[in-house]
Short mmCIF file of C-alpha atoms and ligand atoms in Angstrom, two decimals:
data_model
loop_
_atom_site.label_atom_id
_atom_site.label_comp_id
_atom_site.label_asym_id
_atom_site.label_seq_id
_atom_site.Cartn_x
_atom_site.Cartn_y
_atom_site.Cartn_z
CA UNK F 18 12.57 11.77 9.99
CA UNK F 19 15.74 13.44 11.22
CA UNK F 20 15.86 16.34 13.16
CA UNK F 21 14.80 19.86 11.86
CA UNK F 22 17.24 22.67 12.22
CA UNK F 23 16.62 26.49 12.66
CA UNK F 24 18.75 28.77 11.50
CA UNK F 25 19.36 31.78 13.81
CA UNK F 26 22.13 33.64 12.48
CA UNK F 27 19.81 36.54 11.09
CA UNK F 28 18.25 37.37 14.66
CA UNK F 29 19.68 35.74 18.23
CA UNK F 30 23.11 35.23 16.72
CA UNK F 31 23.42 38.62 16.24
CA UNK F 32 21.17 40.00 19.12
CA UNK F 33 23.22 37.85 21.25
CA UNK F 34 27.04 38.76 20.51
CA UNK F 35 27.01 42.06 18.51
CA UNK F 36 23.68 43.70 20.22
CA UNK F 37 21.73 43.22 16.79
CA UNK F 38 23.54 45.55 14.67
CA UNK F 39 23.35 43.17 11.56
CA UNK F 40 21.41 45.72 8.77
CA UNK F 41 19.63 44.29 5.87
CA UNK F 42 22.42 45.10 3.46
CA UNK F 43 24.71 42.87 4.74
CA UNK F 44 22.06 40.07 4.87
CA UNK F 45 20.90 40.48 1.11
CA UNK F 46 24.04 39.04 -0.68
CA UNK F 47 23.42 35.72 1.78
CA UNK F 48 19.92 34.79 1.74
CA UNK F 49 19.28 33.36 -1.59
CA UNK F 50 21.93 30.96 -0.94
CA UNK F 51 20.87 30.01 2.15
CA UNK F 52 17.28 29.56 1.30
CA UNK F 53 18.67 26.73 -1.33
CA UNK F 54 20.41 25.06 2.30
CA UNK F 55 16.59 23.30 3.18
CA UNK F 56 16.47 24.56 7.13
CA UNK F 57 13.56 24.23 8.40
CA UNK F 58 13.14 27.75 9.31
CA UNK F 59 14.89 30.61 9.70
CA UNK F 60 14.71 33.01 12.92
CA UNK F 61 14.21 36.50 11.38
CA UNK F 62 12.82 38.89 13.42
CA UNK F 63 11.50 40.05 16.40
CA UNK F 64 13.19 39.83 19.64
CA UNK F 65 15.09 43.31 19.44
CA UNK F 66 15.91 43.33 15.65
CA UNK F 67 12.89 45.51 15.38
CA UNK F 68 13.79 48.14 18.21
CA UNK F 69 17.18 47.82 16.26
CA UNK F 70 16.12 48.73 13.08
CA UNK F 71 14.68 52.35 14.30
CA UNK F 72 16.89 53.27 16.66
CA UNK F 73 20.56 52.17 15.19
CA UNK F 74 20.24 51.13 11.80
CA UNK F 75 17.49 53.45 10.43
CA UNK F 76 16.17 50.69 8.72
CA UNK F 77 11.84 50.07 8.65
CA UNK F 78 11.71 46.75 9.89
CA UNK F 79 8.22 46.29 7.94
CA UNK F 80 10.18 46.74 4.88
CA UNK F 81 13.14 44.35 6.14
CA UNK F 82 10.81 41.57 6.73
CA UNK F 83 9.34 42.37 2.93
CA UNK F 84 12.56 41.90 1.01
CA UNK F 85 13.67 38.44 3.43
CA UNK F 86 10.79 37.41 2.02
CA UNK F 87 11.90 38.44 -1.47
CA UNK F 88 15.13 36.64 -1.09
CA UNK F 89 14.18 33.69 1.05
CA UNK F 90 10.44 32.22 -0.52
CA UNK F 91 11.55 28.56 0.14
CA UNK F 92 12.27 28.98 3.88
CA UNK F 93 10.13 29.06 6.70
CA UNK F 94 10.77 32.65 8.58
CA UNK F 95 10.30 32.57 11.99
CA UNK F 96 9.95 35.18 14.56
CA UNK F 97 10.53 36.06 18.43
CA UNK F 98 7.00 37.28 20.19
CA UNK F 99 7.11 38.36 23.53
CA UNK F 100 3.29 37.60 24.75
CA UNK F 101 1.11 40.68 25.47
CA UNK F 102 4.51 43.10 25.63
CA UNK F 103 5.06 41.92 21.21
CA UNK F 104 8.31 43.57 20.53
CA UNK F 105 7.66 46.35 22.73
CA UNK F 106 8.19 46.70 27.30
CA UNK F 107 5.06 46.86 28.16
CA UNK F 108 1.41 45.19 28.01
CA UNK F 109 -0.30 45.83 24.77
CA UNK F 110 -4.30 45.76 24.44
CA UNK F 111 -5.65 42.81 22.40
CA UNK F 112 -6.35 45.35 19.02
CA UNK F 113 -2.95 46.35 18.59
CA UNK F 114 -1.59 42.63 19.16
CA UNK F 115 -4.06 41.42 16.65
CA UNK F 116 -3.62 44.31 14.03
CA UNK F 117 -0.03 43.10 14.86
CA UNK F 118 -0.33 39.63 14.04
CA UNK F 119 -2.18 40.28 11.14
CA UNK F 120 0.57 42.39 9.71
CA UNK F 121 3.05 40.06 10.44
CA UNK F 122 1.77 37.30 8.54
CA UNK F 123 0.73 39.51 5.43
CA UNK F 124 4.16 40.31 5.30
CA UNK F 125 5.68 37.06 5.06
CA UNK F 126 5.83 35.40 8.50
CA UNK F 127 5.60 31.48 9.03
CA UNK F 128 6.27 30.95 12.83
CA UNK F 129 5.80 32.55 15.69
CA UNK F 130 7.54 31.90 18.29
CA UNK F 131 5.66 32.98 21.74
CA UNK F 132 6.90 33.36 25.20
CA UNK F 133 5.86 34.97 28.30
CA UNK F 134 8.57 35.75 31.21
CA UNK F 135 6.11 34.86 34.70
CA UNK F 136 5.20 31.55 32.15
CA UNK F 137 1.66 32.95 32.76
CA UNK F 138 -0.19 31.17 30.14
CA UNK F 139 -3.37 34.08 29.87
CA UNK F 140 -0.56 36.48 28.58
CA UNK F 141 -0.07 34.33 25.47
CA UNK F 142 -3.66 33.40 24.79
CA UNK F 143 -4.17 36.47 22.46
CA UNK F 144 -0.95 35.58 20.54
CA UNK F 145 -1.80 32.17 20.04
CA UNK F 146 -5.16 32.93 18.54
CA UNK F 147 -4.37 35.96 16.49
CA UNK F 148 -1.38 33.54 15.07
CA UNK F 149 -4.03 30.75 14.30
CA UNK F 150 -6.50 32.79 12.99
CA UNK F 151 -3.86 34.32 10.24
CA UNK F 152 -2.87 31.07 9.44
CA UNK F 153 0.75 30.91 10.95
CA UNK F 154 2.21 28.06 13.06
CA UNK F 155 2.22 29.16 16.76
CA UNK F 156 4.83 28.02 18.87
CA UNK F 157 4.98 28.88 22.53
CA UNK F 158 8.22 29.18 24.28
CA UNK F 159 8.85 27.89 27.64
CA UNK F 160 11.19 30.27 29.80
CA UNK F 161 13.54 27.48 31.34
CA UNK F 162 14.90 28.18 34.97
CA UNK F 163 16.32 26.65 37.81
CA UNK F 164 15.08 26.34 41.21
CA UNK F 165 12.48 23.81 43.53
CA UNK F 166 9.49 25.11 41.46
CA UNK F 167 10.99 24.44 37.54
CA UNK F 168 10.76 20.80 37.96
CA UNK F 169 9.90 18.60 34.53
CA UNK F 170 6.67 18.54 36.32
CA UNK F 171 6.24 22.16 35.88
CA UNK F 172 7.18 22.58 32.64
CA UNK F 173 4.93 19.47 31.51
CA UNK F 174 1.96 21.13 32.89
CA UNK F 175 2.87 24.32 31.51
CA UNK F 176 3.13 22.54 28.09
CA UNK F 177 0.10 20.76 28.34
CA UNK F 178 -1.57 23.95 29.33
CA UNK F 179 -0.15 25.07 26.11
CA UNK F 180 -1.26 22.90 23.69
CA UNK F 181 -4.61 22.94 25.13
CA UNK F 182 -4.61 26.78 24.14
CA UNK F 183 -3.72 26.02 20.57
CA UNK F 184 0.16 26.20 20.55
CA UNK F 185 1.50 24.21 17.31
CA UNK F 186 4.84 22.94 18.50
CA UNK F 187 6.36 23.91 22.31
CA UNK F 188 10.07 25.20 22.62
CA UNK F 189 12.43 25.30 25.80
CA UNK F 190 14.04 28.38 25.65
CA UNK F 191 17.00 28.51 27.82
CA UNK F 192 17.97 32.23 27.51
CA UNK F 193 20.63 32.19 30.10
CA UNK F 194 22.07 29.10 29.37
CA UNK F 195 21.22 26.93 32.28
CA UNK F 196 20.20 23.74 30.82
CA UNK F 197 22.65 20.72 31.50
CA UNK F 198 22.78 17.85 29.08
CA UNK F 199 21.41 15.61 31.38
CA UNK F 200 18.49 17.97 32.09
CA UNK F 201 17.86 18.56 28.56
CA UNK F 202 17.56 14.50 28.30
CA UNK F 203 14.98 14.34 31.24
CA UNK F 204 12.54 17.09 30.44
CA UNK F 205 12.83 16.36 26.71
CA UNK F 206 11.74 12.76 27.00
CA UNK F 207 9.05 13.99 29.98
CA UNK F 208 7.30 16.34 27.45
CA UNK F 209 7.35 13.72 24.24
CA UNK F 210 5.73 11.45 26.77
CA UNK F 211 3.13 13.85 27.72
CA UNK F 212 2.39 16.45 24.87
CA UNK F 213 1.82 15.65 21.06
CA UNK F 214 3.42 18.80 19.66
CA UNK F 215 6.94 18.93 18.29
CA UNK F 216 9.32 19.76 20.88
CA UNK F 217 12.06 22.62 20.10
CA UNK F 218 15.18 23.33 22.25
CA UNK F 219 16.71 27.03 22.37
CA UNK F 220 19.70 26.97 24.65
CA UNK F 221 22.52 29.61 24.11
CA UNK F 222 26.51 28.04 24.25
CA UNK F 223 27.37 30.64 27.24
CA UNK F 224 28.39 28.14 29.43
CA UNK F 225 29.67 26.09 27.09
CA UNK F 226 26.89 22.87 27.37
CA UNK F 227 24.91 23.92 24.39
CA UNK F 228 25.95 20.82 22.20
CA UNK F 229 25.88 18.58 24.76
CA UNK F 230 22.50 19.73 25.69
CA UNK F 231 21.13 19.27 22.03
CA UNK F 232 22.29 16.28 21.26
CA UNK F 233 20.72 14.79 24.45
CA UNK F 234 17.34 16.23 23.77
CA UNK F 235 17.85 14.73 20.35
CA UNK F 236 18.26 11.57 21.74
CA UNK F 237 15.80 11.94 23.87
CA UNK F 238 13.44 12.62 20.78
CA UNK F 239 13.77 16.82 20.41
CA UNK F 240 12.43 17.70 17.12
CA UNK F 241 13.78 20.37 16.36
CA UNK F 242 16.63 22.40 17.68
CA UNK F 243 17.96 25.92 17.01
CA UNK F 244 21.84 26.64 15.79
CA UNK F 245 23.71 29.40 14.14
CA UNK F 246 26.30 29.37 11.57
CA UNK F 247 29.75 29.13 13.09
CA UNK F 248 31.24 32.40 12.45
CA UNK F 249 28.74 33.83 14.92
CA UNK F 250 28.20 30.71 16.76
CA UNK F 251 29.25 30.17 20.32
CA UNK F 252 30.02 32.16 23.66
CA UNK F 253 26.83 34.02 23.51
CA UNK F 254 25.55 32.53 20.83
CA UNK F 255 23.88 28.97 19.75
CA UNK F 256 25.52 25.88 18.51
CA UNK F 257 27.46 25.85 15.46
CA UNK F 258 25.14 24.86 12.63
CA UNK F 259 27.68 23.32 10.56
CA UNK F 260 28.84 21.13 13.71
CA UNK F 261 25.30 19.53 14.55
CA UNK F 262 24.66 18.81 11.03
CA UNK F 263 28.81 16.66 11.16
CA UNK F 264 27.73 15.03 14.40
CA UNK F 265 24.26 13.89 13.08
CA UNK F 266 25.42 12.70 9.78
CA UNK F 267 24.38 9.43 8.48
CA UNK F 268 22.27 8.58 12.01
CA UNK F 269 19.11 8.22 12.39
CA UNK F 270 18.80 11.98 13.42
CA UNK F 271 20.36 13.02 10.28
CA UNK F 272 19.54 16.50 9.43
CA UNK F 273 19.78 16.23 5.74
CA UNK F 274 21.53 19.41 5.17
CA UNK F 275 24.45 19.81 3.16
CA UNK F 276 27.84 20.39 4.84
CA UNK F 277 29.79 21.06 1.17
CA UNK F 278 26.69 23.84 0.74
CA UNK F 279 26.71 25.42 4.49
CA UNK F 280 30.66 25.87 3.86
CA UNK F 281 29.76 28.58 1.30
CA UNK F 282 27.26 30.33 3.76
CA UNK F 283 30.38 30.20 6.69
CA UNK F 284 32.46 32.01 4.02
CA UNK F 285 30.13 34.59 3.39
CA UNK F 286 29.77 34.97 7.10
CA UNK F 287 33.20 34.43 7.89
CA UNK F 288 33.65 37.99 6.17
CA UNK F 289 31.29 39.81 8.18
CA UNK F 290 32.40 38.52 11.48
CA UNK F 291 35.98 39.48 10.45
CA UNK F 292 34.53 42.82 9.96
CA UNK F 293 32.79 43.28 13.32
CA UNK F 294 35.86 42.36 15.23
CA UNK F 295 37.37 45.13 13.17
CA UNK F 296 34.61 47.52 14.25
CA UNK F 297 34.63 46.76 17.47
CA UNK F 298 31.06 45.41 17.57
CA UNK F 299 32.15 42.07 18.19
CA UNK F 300 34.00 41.64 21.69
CA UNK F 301 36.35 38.40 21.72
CA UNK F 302 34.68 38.63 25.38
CA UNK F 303 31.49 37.57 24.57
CA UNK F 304 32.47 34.67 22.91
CA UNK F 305 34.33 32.99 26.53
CA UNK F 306 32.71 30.08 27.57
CA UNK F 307 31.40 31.57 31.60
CA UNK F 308 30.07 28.73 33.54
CA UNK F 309 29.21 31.68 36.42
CA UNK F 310 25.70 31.55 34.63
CA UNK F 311 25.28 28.11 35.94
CA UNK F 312 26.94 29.10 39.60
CA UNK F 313 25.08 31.83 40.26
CA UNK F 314 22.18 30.92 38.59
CA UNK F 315 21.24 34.09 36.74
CA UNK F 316 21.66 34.62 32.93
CA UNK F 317 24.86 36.11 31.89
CA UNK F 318 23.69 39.30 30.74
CA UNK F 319 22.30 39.95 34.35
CA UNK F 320 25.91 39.73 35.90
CA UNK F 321 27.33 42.27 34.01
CA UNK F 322 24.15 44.80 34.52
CA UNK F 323 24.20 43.89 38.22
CA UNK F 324 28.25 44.80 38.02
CA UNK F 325 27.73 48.15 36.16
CA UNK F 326 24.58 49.31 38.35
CA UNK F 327 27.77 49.08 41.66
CA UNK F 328 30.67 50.09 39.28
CA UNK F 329 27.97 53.61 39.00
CA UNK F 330 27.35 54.17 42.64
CA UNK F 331 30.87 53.18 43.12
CA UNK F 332 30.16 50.17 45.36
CA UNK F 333 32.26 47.43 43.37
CA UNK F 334 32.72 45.69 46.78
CA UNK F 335 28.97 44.92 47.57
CA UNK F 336 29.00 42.36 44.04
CA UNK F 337 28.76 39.32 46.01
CA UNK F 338 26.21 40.40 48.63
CA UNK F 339 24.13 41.53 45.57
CA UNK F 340 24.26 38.12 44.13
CA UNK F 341 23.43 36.50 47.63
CA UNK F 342 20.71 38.70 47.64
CA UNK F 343 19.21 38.08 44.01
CA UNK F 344 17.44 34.28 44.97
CA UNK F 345 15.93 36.34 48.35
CA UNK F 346 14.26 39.01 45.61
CA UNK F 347 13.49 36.27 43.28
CA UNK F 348 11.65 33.80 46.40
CA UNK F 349 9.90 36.75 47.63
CA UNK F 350 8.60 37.87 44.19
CA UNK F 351 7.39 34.44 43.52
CA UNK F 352 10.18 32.75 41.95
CA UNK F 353 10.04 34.04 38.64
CA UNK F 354 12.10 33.34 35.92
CA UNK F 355 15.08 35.60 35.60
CA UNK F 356 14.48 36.62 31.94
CA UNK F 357 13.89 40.50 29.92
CA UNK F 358 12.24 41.97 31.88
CA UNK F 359 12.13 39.93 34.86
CA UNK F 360 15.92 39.67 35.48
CA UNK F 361 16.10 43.52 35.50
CA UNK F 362 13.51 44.10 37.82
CA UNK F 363 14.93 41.43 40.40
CA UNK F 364 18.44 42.83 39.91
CA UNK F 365 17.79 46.31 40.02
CA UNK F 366 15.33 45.63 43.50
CA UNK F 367 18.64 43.29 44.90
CA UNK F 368 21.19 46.10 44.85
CA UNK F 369 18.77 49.30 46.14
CA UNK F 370 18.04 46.01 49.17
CA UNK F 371 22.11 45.75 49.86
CA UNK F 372 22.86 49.79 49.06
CA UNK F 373 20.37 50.46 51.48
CA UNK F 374 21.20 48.32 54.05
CA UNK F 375 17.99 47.72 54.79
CA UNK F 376 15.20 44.93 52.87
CA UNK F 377 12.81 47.53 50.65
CA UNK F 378 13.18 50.61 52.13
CA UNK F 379 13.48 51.26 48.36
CA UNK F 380 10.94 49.70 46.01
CA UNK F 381 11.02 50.36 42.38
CA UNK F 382 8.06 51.12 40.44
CA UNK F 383 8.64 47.78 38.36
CA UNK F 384 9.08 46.12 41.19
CA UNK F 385 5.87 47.08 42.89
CA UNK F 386 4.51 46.27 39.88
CA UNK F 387 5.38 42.99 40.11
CA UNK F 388 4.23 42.23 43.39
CA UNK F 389 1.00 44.29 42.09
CA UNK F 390 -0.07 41.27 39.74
CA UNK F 391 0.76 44.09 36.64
CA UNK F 392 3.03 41.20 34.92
CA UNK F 393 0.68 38.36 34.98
CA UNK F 394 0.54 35.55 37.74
CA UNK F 395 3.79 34.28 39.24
CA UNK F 396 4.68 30.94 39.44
CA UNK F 397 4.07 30.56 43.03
CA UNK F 398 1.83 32.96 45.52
CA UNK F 399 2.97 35.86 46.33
CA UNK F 400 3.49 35.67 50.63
CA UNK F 401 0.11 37.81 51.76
CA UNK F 402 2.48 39.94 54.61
CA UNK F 403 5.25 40.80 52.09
CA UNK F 404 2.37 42.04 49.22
CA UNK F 405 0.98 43.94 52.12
CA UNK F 406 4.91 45.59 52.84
CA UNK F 407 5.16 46.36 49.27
CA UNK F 408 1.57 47.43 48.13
CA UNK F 409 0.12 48.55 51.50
CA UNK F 410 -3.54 49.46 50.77
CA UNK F 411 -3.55 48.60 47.03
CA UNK F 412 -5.13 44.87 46.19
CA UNK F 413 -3.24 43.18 43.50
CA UNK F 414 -4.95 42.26 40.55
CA UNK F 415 -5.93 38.57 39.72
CA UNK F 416 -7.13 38.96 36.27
CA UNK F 417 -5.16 38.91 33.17
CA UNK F 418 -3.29 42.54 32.83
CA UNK F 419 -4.57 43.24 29.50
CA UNK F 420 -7.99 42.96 30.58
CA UNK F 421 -7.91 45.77 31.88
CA UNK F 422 -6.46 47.74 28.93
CA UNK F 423 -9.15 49.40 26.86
CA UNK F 424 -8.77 49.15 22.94
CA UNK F 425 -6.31 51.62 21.77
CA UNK F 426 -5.42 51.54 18.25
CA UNK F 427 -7.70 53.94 17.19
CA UNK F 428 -5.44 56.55 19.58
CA UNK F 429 -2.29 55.56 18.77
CA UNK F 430 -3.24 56.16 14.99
CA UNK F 431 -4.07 59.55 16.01
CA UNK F 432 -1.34 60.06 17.98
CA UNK F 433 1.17 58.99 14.99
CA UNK F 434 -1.20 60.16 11.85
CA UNK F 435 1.32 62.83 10.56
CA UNK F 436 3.82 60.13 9.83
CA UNK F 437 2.02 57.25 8.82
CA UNK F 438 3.40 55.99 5.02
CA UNK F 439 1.93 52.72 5.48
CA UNK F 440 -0.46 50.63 7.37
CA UNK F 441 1.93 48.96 9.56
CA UNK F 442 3.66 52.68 11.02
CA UNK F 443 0.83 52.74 12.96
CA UNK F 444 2.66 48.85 14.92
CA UNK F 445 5.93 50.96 14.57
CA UNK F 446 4.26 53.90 16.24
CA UNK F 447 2.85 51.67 19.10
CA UNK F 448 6.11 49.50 19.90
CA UNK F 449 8.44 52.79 20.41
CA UNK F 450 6.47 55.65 20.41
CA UNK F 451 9.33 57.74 21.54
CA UNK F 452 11.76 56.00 18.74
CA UNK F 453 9.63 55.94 16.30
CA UNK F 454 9.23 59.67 15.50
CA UNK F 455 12.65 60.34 15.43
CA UNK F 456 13.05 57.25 12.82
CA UNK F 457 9.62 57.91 10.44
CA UNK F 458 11.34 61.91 10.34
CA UNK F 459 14.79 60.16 9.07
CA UNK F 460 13.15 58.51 6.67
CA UNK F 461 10.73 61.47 5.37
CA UNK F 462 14.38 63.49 4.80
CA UNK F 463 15.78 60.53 3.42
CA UNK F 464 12.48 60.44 0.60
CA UNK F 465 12.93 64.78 -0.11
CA UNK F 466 16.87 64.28 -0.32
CA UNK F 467 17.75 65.66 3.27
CA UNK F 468 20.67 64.89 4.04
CA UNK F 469 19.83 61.73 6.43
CA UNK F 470 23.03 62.41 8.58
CA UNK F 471 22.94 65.89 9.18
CA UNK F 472 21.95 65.06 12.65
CA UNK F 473 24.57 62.65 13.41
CA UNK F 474 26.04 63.69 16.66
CA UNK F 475 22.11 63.46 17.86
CA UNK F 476 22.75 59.75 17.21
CA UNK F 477 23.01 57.22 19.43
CA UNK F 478 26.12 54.90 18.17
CA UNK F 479 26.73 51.48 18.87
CA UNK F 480 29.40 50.76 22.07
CO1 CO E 505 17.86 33.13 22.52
#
């Protein structure tokens, strides 16, 4: 069997390099051609298409994930599931997640892809079951980082821990790009040895080792790895589909896909990418290879944030102590992955500690959070004196956060009833329930023959 390829273009190529503005339109002349290519799957949604969909593109993302359906029946669509937080920044009670799930897979999903940011495996054993129990494959995500604590060791346990729960296949995803080849071989080959699932390897090309770092997994028995048609392949962005498929040719990892056939997709999306650069959504920046990822040892995204938060309080000079401070914030938060939302949280805490001058004299409410237990458990103890610093009287929680979230679907229908045209508004409602109003009024206009842009200035554009 050769390896299995998904295709991303339709969700992290885009989310990645031109902040997920690609609408449904411009996906629609594409997809019955590509669902004749044979991927394995396709990543379709989730992530922050969905958030995308209401707040730029006035698109219902229910409805999106309807006509890719439509126009892709031969394809496995996949999707991007954050744990307890779904598409959404914050934890969720179990009755919206499963009413979530549910909806999902009525509407056409295959694969769900799972992941929690502390790698806290209680926040993904609602996901897991709700997937199972609708009859969709559940894969659980891995957040890769570096540091003494993210050995293979770790992430074999993790895994094991994992398939124990249920998960269907297990996926390293390295967000921020910090996988190196060699790497990729060693805790590839450590999980085939240890779990039973298929193995799945995410890594974006920001640092320019994405290839490299497939086609040592692959060698090192990866079953399936994720890619992204060329014209929005790269920087950012995964390996170029079309380039995996060449390499593999004729091996024993041979892909089987069609390189005369994916030619005619790259033209297609040879077009659009010509057109974002146009635009202006694409940035030639984001597509530089940056190796200070893999220097610094935070994702790339997190660097720029870190430089804007200074550029705003006009402290440009302080960058470097901020990044010497970042692994400090991370140790004493118990080394947690640097991934949404955790990489926010640590940056945001690392430049009120060097602004201040002084360790925590300013604690953000995330932050505290954190150290609170709200996020799940982190990956090692939390030091007893520094919780006490942070929380003072308050005991952090042990249990699983959403435990102690009462059911709350029943509310949030009430809370949205006036705008609800279909079952699923009510998910809509829940993931962005200031969004969402804004968005189900659009579309009401939009239905009577308002004019649906006669509050453009009141919209946010695209940067
Ligand atoms: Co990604």
């Amino acid at each position: 069997m050769g390896v299995k390829i998904v295709e991303t273009v339709l969700r992290d190529a885009h989310q990645s390099l031109i902040a997920t503005r690609m609408s449904i339109d411009e996906m629609i002349p594409i997809m019955q051609e590509m669902d004749k290519i044979g991927y394995y799957a396709a990543e379709v949604w989730g992530g922050a298409t969905f958030d995308a969909c209401i707040r730029f593109l006035d698109e219902d993302p229910w409805e999106r994930l309807r006509i890719i359906r439509r126009e892709m029946p031969n394809t496995k669509l996949q999707m991007l599931f954050r744990g307890q937080n779904m598409l959404g920044y914050r934890h969720y009670a179990d009755d919206v997640l499963e009413y979530f799930v549910q909806k999902t897979v009525a509407n056409g999903m295959d694969i769900i892809r799972i992941f929690d940011a502390l790698n806290d495996i209680r926040n993904l054993h609602s996901a897991i079951h709700a997937a199972k129990k609708e009859g969709a494959h559940a894969q659980v995500a891995m957040s890769f980082t570096l540091g003494d604590v993210f050995t293979d060791e770790y992430y074999v346990n993790y895994a094991k821990q994992c398939e124990s729960e249920g998960a269907d296949s297990i996926c390293i995803k390295d967000m921020a790009a910090l996988i190196t080849p060699y790497r990729a071989a060693s805790l590839t080959k450590a999980l085939k040895e240890n779990i039973s699932i298929p193995v799945d390897l995410h890594t974006h090309y920001t640092s320019g080792l994405a290839s490299m770092c497939l086609l040592k997994a692959i060698e090192n028995g990866c079953d399936i790895v994720d890619t992204a048609m060329s014209p929005l392949a790269n920087g950012t962005s995964h390996t170029p589909t079309e380039s995996l498929v060449a390499a593999l040719k004729g091996t024993e990892y041979d892909t089987g896909l069609d390189l005369v056939k994916l030619t005619e997709i790259r033209s297609y999306f040879m077009t659009l990418r010509e057109k974002y650069i146009k635009n202006g959504l694409l940035d030639p920046k984001v597509l530089a290879c940056d190796a200070n990822a893999l220097i610094y040892q935070v994702p790339g995204g997190m660097l720029s944030n870190l430089l804007s938060q200074l550029k705003q309080a006009g402290k440009e000079e302080k960058f470097e102590e901020v990044l010497r401070e970042v692994p400090k914030v991370r140790a004493d938060a118990g080394n947690i992955p640097l991934v949404t939302p955790s990489s926010q949280i640590v940056g945001s805490q690392a430049v009120f500690n060097v602004l201040k001058g002084e360790r925590y004299a300013t604690v953000t409410k995330e932050f505290h959070d954190i150290i609170a237990g709200k996020y799940g458990k982190t990956p090692t103890p939390i030091d007893p004196e520094f919780s006490k610093k942070i929380l003072g009287d308050e005991q952090p929680i042990t249990c699983r956060p959403a435990d102690l979230l009462e059911p709350e679907l029943e509310k949030l229908r009430m809370e949205c009833a006036e705008w609800i045209e279909q079952e699923e508004d009510v998910l809509t409602y829940a993931m962005f329930p200031k969004v969402a109003p804004k968005f189900f009024e659009k579309r009401r206009n939009k239905k009577y023959g308002v004019d649906p842009n006669a509050d453009a200035q009141n919209r946010v554009h695209p940067v």
